Amino acid sequence: MTRIGDPGSTSALGGALRQQAITLADLVADLAQVAHRAERAGRPDATARERELLERTARELDAVGAALQSYTATVLAGAARTRELATEAARADLVVDASLVLEAPGPSRVDPTVRLRARERLQELLNRVTAAEGKELGRIARELERSGPALATVSERSRLGS
Amino acid sequence: MTGFRPHSTPAGAAGDPATLRALDRSRRLTADLADQLLTHLPDLGDIGTQRALDSWVEQAADTLRALSEALEERLIDVGSAAGVPARTTQRTGAPRGTSVVSASPSAGPGPGRERT
């Protein structure tokens, strides 16, 4: 299980990216509206390339922002679920330590068989929490790996005028 | 910007005040967004993914700056192609909040609805 990090800061970035994507989409709409008016007046479209590049960037910001927000939601839900499991574990003299369910130190009045079954069941439930977070983290990694080069291409095209 | 001008403007597209205003607003906002992006300090808790995210944020900010520069180039091209030399009062990276280019008295930025 990964360290939980700071879901608040991750969520803030995710939200900011999605808001920035909306801002870029609004700019595209403004430029398109002006271009259409110009075309109706017999003037050529001067900003088609810029609109395309803005649109591509907006898509990338939105995709990564969505992945970050989804991850944050999963982490927060996982933390809540882990607290529930820890409470349940305590009733069987068990403790949740990161991604593991362990026997609490010291003697226990709980029947060893009951305790073992509880430990196995709770570990399985905790594994689901861990897997969900790992899945979301993997989604972020894939989005970043895909999106970085796409944005680099936009940068290059913007600077080369292509 | 240098004298190299890769952003050729279609003939006849020059000087439209509404186009100039839209380009000016877009140029300023994309520069602002780049700056805002770099103020975020997300903590994912996973070193590998964190590094990838940090690099991506740098790339995204660079892309927004590149877009701002491209929009500025287009703004200058459209303004100057009209035979009205574009008057640059603020370039990318300069303090924000003022207009950049006015190709004619009516071409300044109108009331914006800038959101950040």
Short mmCIF file of C-alpha atoms in Angstrom, two decimals:
data_model
loop_
_atom_site.label_atom_id
_atom_site.label_comp_id
_atom_site.label_asym_id
_atom_site.label_seq_id
_atom_site.Cartn_x
_atom_site.Cartn_y
_atom_site.Cartn_z
CA MET A 1 0.00 0.00 0.00
CA THR A 2 1.34 3.42 -0.88
CA ARG A 3 1.64 6.25 1.55
CA ILE A 4 -1.66 8.11 1.45
CA GLY A 5 -0.11 11.48 0.56
CA ASP A 6 -2.24 14.57 0.79
CA PRO A 7 -5.63 13.99 -0.85
CA GLY A 8 -6.53 17.65 -0.37
CA SER A 9 -3.64 18.94 -2.46
CA THR A 10 -4.22 16.30 -5.12
CA SER A 11 -7.90 17.11 -5.29
CA ALA A 12 -7.11 20.82 -5.53
CA LEU A 13 -4.85 20.25 -8.52
CA GLY A 14 -7.42 17.99 -10.15
CA GLY A 15 -10.14 20.58 -9.72
CA ALA A 16 -7.88 23.37 -10.96
CA LEU A 17 -6.97 21.40 -14.08
CA ARG A 18 -10.59 20.73 -14.93
CA GLN A 19 -11.43 24.39 -14.38
CA GLN A 20 -8.54 25.40 -16.60
CA ALA A 21 -9.84 23.04 -19.27
CA ILE A 22 -13.19 24.84 -19.11
CA THR A 23 -11.44 28.20 -19.38
CA LEU A 24 -9.57 27.03 -22.48
CA ALA A 25 -12.78 25.69 -23.99
CA ASP A 26 -14.38 29.09 -23.41
CA LEU A 27 -11.47 30.77 -25.18
CA VAL A 28 -11.90 28.40 -28.11
CA ALA A 29 -15.60 29.27 -28.23
CA ASP A 30 -14.81 32.99 -28.18
CA LEU A 31 -12.23 32.67 -30.95
CA ALA A 32 -14.57 30.47 -33.01
CA GLN A 33 -17.41 32.95 -32.67
CA VAL A 34 -15.20 35.79 -33.84
CA ALA A 35 -13.83 33.67 -36.70
CA HIS A 36 -17.32 32.78 -37.88
CA ARG A 37 -18.36 36.42 -37.84
CA ALA A 38 -15.23 37.32 -39.79
CA GLU A 39 -15.94 34.60 -42.35
CA ARG A 40 -19.49 35.82 -42.81
CA ALA A 41 -17.97 39.24 -43.51
CA GLY A 42 -15.74 37.68 -46.16
CA ARG A 43 -12.56 37.54 -44.10
CA PRO A 44 -10.56 34.33 -43.61
CA ASP A 45 -10.35 32.41 -40.36
CA ALA A 46 -7.16 33.65 -38.68
CA THR A 47 -7.21 31.45 -35.58
CA ALA A 48 -8.06 27.90 -36.68
CA ARG A 49 -4.67 26.53 -35.66
CA GLU A 50 -4.68 28.25 -32.28
CA ARG A 51 -8.18 26.91 -31.56
CA GLU A 52 -7.09 23.39 -32.40
CA LEU A 53 -4.07 23.63 -30.09
CA LEU A 54 -6.17 25.11 -27.29
CA GLU A 55 -8.70 22.28 -27.68
CA ARG A 56 -6.00 19.63 -27.51
CA THR A 57 -4.57 21.19 -24.38
CA ALA A 58 -7.99 21.45 -22.76
CA ARG A 59 -8.58 17.74 -23.37
CA GLU A 60 -5.28 16.82 -21.72
CA LEU A 61 -5.83 19.02 -18.68
CA ASP A 62 -9.33 17.65 -18.23
CA ALA A 63 -8.22 14.01 -18.56
CA VAL A 64 -5.45 14.29 -15.98
CA GLY A 65 -7.62 16.42 -13.69
CA ALA A 66 -10.34 13.77 -13.82
CA ALA A 67 -7.85 11.01 -12.99
CA LEU A 68 -6.55 12.98 -10.00
CA GLN A 69 -10.06 13.64 -8.72
CA SER A 70 -11.04 10.01 -9.13
CA TYR A 71 -7.95 8.92 -7.23
CA THR A 72 -8.66 11.36 -4.43
CA ALA A 73 -12.22 10.12 -4.07
CA THR A 74 -11.00 6.54 -3.93
CA VAL A 75 -8.33 7.35 -1.33
CA LEU A 76 -10.83 9.15 0.89
CA ALA A 77 -13.36 6.35 0.60
CA GLY A 78 -10.59 3.85 1.31
CA ALA A 79 -9.51 5.73 4.42
CA ALA A 80 -13.07 5.68 5.73
CA ARG A 81 -13.41 1.99 4.98
CA THR A 82 -10.08 1.25 6.66
CA ARG A 83 -11.26 3.00 9.82
CA GLU A 84 -14.37 0.80 9.83
CA LEU A 85 -12.26 -2.30 9.39
CA ALA A 86 -9.92 -1.21 12.17
CA THR A 87 -12.86 -0.85 14.55
CA GLU A 88 -14.07 -4.30 13.60
CA ALA A 89 -10.58 -5.72 13.95
CA ALA A 90 -10.24 -4.35 17.46
CA ARG A 91 -13.19 -6.47 18.57
CA ALA A 92 -11.14 -9.57 17.69
CA ASP A 93 -7.96 -8.17 19.26
CA LEU A 94 -6.58 -7.42 15.83
CA VAL A 95 -5.02 -4.23 14.47
CA VAL A 96 -4.81 -2.72 11.01
CA ASP A 97 -1.26 -1.69 10.20
CA ALA A 98 -1.07 -0.05 6.77
CA SER A 99 -2.22 -2.82 4.40
CA LEU A 100 -2.00 -5.65 6.92
CA VAL A 101 -4.33 -7.03 9.59
CA LEU A 102 -2.21 -8.24 12.51
CA GLU A 103 -2.79 -9.77 15.91
CA ALA A 104 -2.60 -7.19 18.64
CA PRO A 105 0.33 -7.74 21.01
CA GLY A 106 -0.34 -9.44 24.31
CA PRO A 107 -2.76 -12.15 25.43
CA SER A 108 -6.25 -12.27 23.96
CA ARG A 109 -9.54 -13.56 25.31
CA VAL A 110 -10.82 -14.11 21.78
CA ASP A 111 -11.01 -17.73 20.67
CA PRO A 112 -7.95 -18.39 18.43
CA THR A 113 -10.08 -19.93 15.68
CA VAL A 114 -12.50 -17.01 15.68
CA ARG A 115 -9.58 -14.63 15.69
CA LEU A 116 -7.93 -16.35 12.73
CA ARG A 117 -11.14 -16.30 10.70
CA ALA A 118 -11.69 -12.65 11.53
CA ARG A 119 -8.15 -11.83 10.53
CA GLU A 120 -8.49 -13.60 7.17
CA ARG A 121 -11.83 -11.97 6.43
CA LEU A 122 -10.68 -8.48 7.38
CA GLN A 123 -7.44 -8.90 5.44
CA GLU A 124 -9.46 -9.78 2.36
CA LEU A 125 -11.62 -6.68 2.80
CA LEU A 126 -8.56 -4.52 3.36
CA ASN A 127 -6.97 -5.97 0.22
CA ARG A 128 -9.92 -4.65 -1.77
CA VAL A 129 -9.30 -1.16 -0.44
CA THR A 130 -5.61 -1.39 -1.30
CA ALA A 131 -6.36 -2.76 -4.77
CA ALA A 132 -8.81 0.04 -5.54
CA GLU A 133 -6.23 2.67 -4.61
CA GLY A 134 -3.54 0.92 -6.62
CA LYS A 135 -5.85 0.76 -9.61
CA GLU A 136 -6.52 4.48 -9.46
CA LEU A 137 -2.85 5.25 -9.03
CA GLY A 138 -2.13 3.14 -12.08
CA ARG A 139 -4.76 5.08 -14.01
CA ILE A 140 -3.01 8.33 -13.11
CA ALA A 141 0.36 6.92 -14.18
CA ARG A 142 -1.07 5.83 -17.53
CA GLU A 143 -2.76 9.18 -18.12
CA LEU A 144 0.45 11.04 -17.32
CA GLU A 145 2.47 8.78 -19.59
CA ARG A 146 0.03 9.34 -22.44
CA SER A 147 -0.63 13.02 -21.85
CA GLY A 148 2.93 14.30 -21.37
CA PRO A 149 4.03 13.64 -24.95
CA ALA A 150 0.72 14.98 -26.27
CA LEU A 151 1.31 18.26 -24.45
CA ALA A 152 4.93 18.36 -25.60
CA THR A 153 3.66 18.10 -29.17
CA VAL A 154 1.34 21.05 -28.59
CA SER A 155 4.25 23.06 -27.18
CA GLU A 156 6.40 22.24 -30.17
CA ARG A 157 3.69 23.04 -32.67
CA SER A 158 2.88 26.29 -30.90
CA ARG A 159 6.48 27.42 -31.08
CA LEU A 160 7.06 26.21 -34.63
CA GLY A 161 3.77 27.57 -35.90
CA SER A 162 2.81 24.22 -37.38
CA MET B 1 9.95 37.18 -29.64
CA THR B 2 12.52 37.18 -32.36
CA GLY B 3 12.14 38.27 -35.91
CA PHE B 4 11.28 34.70 -36.83
CA ARG B 5 7.55 34.66 -37.46
CA PRO B 6 6.24 31.16 -38.10
CA HIS B 7 2.63 32.17 -37.61
CA SER B 8 1.52 33.40 -40.97
CA THR B 9 -1.85 35.07 -40.99
CA PRO B 10 -4.20 34.42 -43.91
CA ALA B 11 -4.38 37.34 -46.27
CA GLY B 12 -7.39 39.48 -45.52
CA ALA B 13 -7.68 38.33 -41.92
CA ALA B 14 -5.90 41.38 -40.62
CA GLY B 15 -7.11 44.00 -38.30
CA ASP B 16 -10.48 42.68 -37.18
CA PRO B 17 -10.90 44.32 -33.75
CA ALA B 18 -12.95 41.43 -32.37
CA THR B 19 -10.25 38.97 -33.41
CA LEU B 20 -7.60 41.13 -31.80
CA ARG B 21 -9.57 41.34 -28.57
CA ALA B 22 -10.18 37.58 -28.47
CA LEU B 23 -6.52 36.85 -29.16
CA ASP B 24 -5.39 39.32 -26.53
CA ARG B 25 -7.67 37.84 -23.90
CA SER B 26 -6.60 34.31 -24.83
CA ARG B 27 -2.93 35.26 -24.67
CA ARG B 28 -3.27 36.77 -21.21
CA LEU B 29 -5.40 33.97 -19.79
CA THR B 30 -3.17 31.16 -21.01
CA ALA B 31 -0.16 32.90 -19.43
CA ASP B 32 -2.11 33.28 -16.18
CA LEU B 33 -3.10 29.60 -16.22
CA ALA B 34 0.53 28.57 -16.62
CA ASP B 35 1.50 30.59 -13.57
CA GLN B 36 -1.42 29.25 -11.54
CA LEU B 37 -0.58 25.67 -12.37
CA LEU B 38 2.88 26.01 -10.87
CA THR B 39 1.49 27.14 -7.52
CA HIS B 40 0.07 23.67 -6.86
CA LEU B 41 2.02 21.23 -4.70
CA PRO B 42 0.17 17.94 -4.92
CA ASP B 43 1.28 15.00 -2.80
CA LEU B 44 0.22 11.64 -4.21
CA GLY B 45 2.12 9.59 -1.66
CA ASP B 46 3.74 7.35 -4.27
CA ILE B 47 7.23 8.41 -5.28
CA GLY B 48 7.19 7.15 -8.86
CA THR B 49 3.80 8.56 -9.74
CA GLN B 50 4.62 11.76 -7.87
CA ARG B 51 7.68 12.33 -10.06
CA ALA B 52 5.63 11.66 -13.16
CA LEU B 53 2.98 14.13 -11.99
CA ASP B 54 5.57 16.80 -11.19
CA SER B 55 7.05 16.43 -14.67
CA TRP B 56 3.62 16.54 -16.24
CA VAL B 57 2.71 19.74 -14.39
CA GLU B 58 5.93 21.34 -15.66
CA GLN B 59 5.06 20.21 -19.17
CA ALA B 60 1.49 21.48 -18.92
CA ALA B 61 2.72 24.89 -17.72
CA ASP B 62 5.20 24.98 -20.60
CA THR B 63 2.44 24.13 -23.05
CA LEU B 64 0.24 26.93 -21.71
CA ARG B 65 3.15 29.36 -22.02
CA ALA B 66 3.83 28.16 -25.58
CA LEU B 67 0.16 28.68 -26.41
CA SER B 68 0.30 32.17 -24.95
CA GLU B 69 3.34 32.95 -27.09
CA ALA B 70 1.65 31.56 -30.20
CA LEU B 71 -1.46 33.62 -29.51
CA GLU B 72 0.70 36.69 -29.03
CA GLU B 73 2.44 36.03 -32.34
CA ARG B 74 -0.91 35.68 -34.04
CA LEU B 75 -2.15 38.85 -32.37
CA ILE B 76 0.85 40.80 -33.60
CA ASP B 77 0.53 39.32 -37.09
CA VAL B 78 -3.16 40.11 -37.37
CA GLY B 79 -2.62 43.61 -36.04
CA SER B 80 0.42 44.43 -38.13
CA ALA B 81 -0.97 42.86 -41.31
CA ALA B 82 -3.73 45.45 -41.18
CA GLY B 83 -1.12 48.12 -41.74
CA VAL B 84 -1.60 49.30 -38.19
CA PRO B 85 1.56 48.49 -36.25
CA ALA B 86 0.68 46.52 -33.18
CA ARG B 87 1.57 48.45 -30.05
CA THR B 88 2.91 46.10 -27.46
CA THR B 89 2.50 47.36 -23.94
CA GLN B 90 2.95 44.06 -22.19
CA ARG B 91 4.59 40.86 -23.25
CA THR B 92 4.14 37.37 -21.97
CA GLY B 93 5.53 37.08 -18.50
CA ALA B 94 5.15 40.75 -17.66
CA PRO B 95 2.88 41.83 -14.81
CA ARG B 96 -0.64 41.00 -15.65
CA GLY B 97 -3.76 43.07 -15.81
CA THR B 98 -2.97 45.42 -18.64
CA SER B 99 -3.65 45.22 -22.29
CA VAL B 100 -1.04 43.93 -24.66
CA VAL B 101 -1.67 45.05 -28.12
CA SER B 102 -3.96 47.57 -29.63
CA ALA B 103 -3.99 47.76 -33.38
CA SER B 104 -6.52 50.54 -33.36
CA PRO B 105 -8.26 52.67 -30.77
CA SER B 106 -11.23 50.34 -30.87
CA ALA B 107 -9.21 47.18 -30.68
CA GLY B 108 -8.37 47.19 -27.01
CA PRO B 109 -9.65 44.46 -24.80
CA GLY B 110 -13.28 44.84 -24.01
CA PRO B 111 -14.91 44.02 -20.75
CA GLY B 112 -13.60 40.59 -20.05
CA ARG B 113 -15.18 37.76 -18.19
CA GLU B 114 -11.87 36.42 -17.13
CA ARG B 115 -12.10 33.58 -14.78
CA THR B 116 -9.24 31.98 -13.03
#
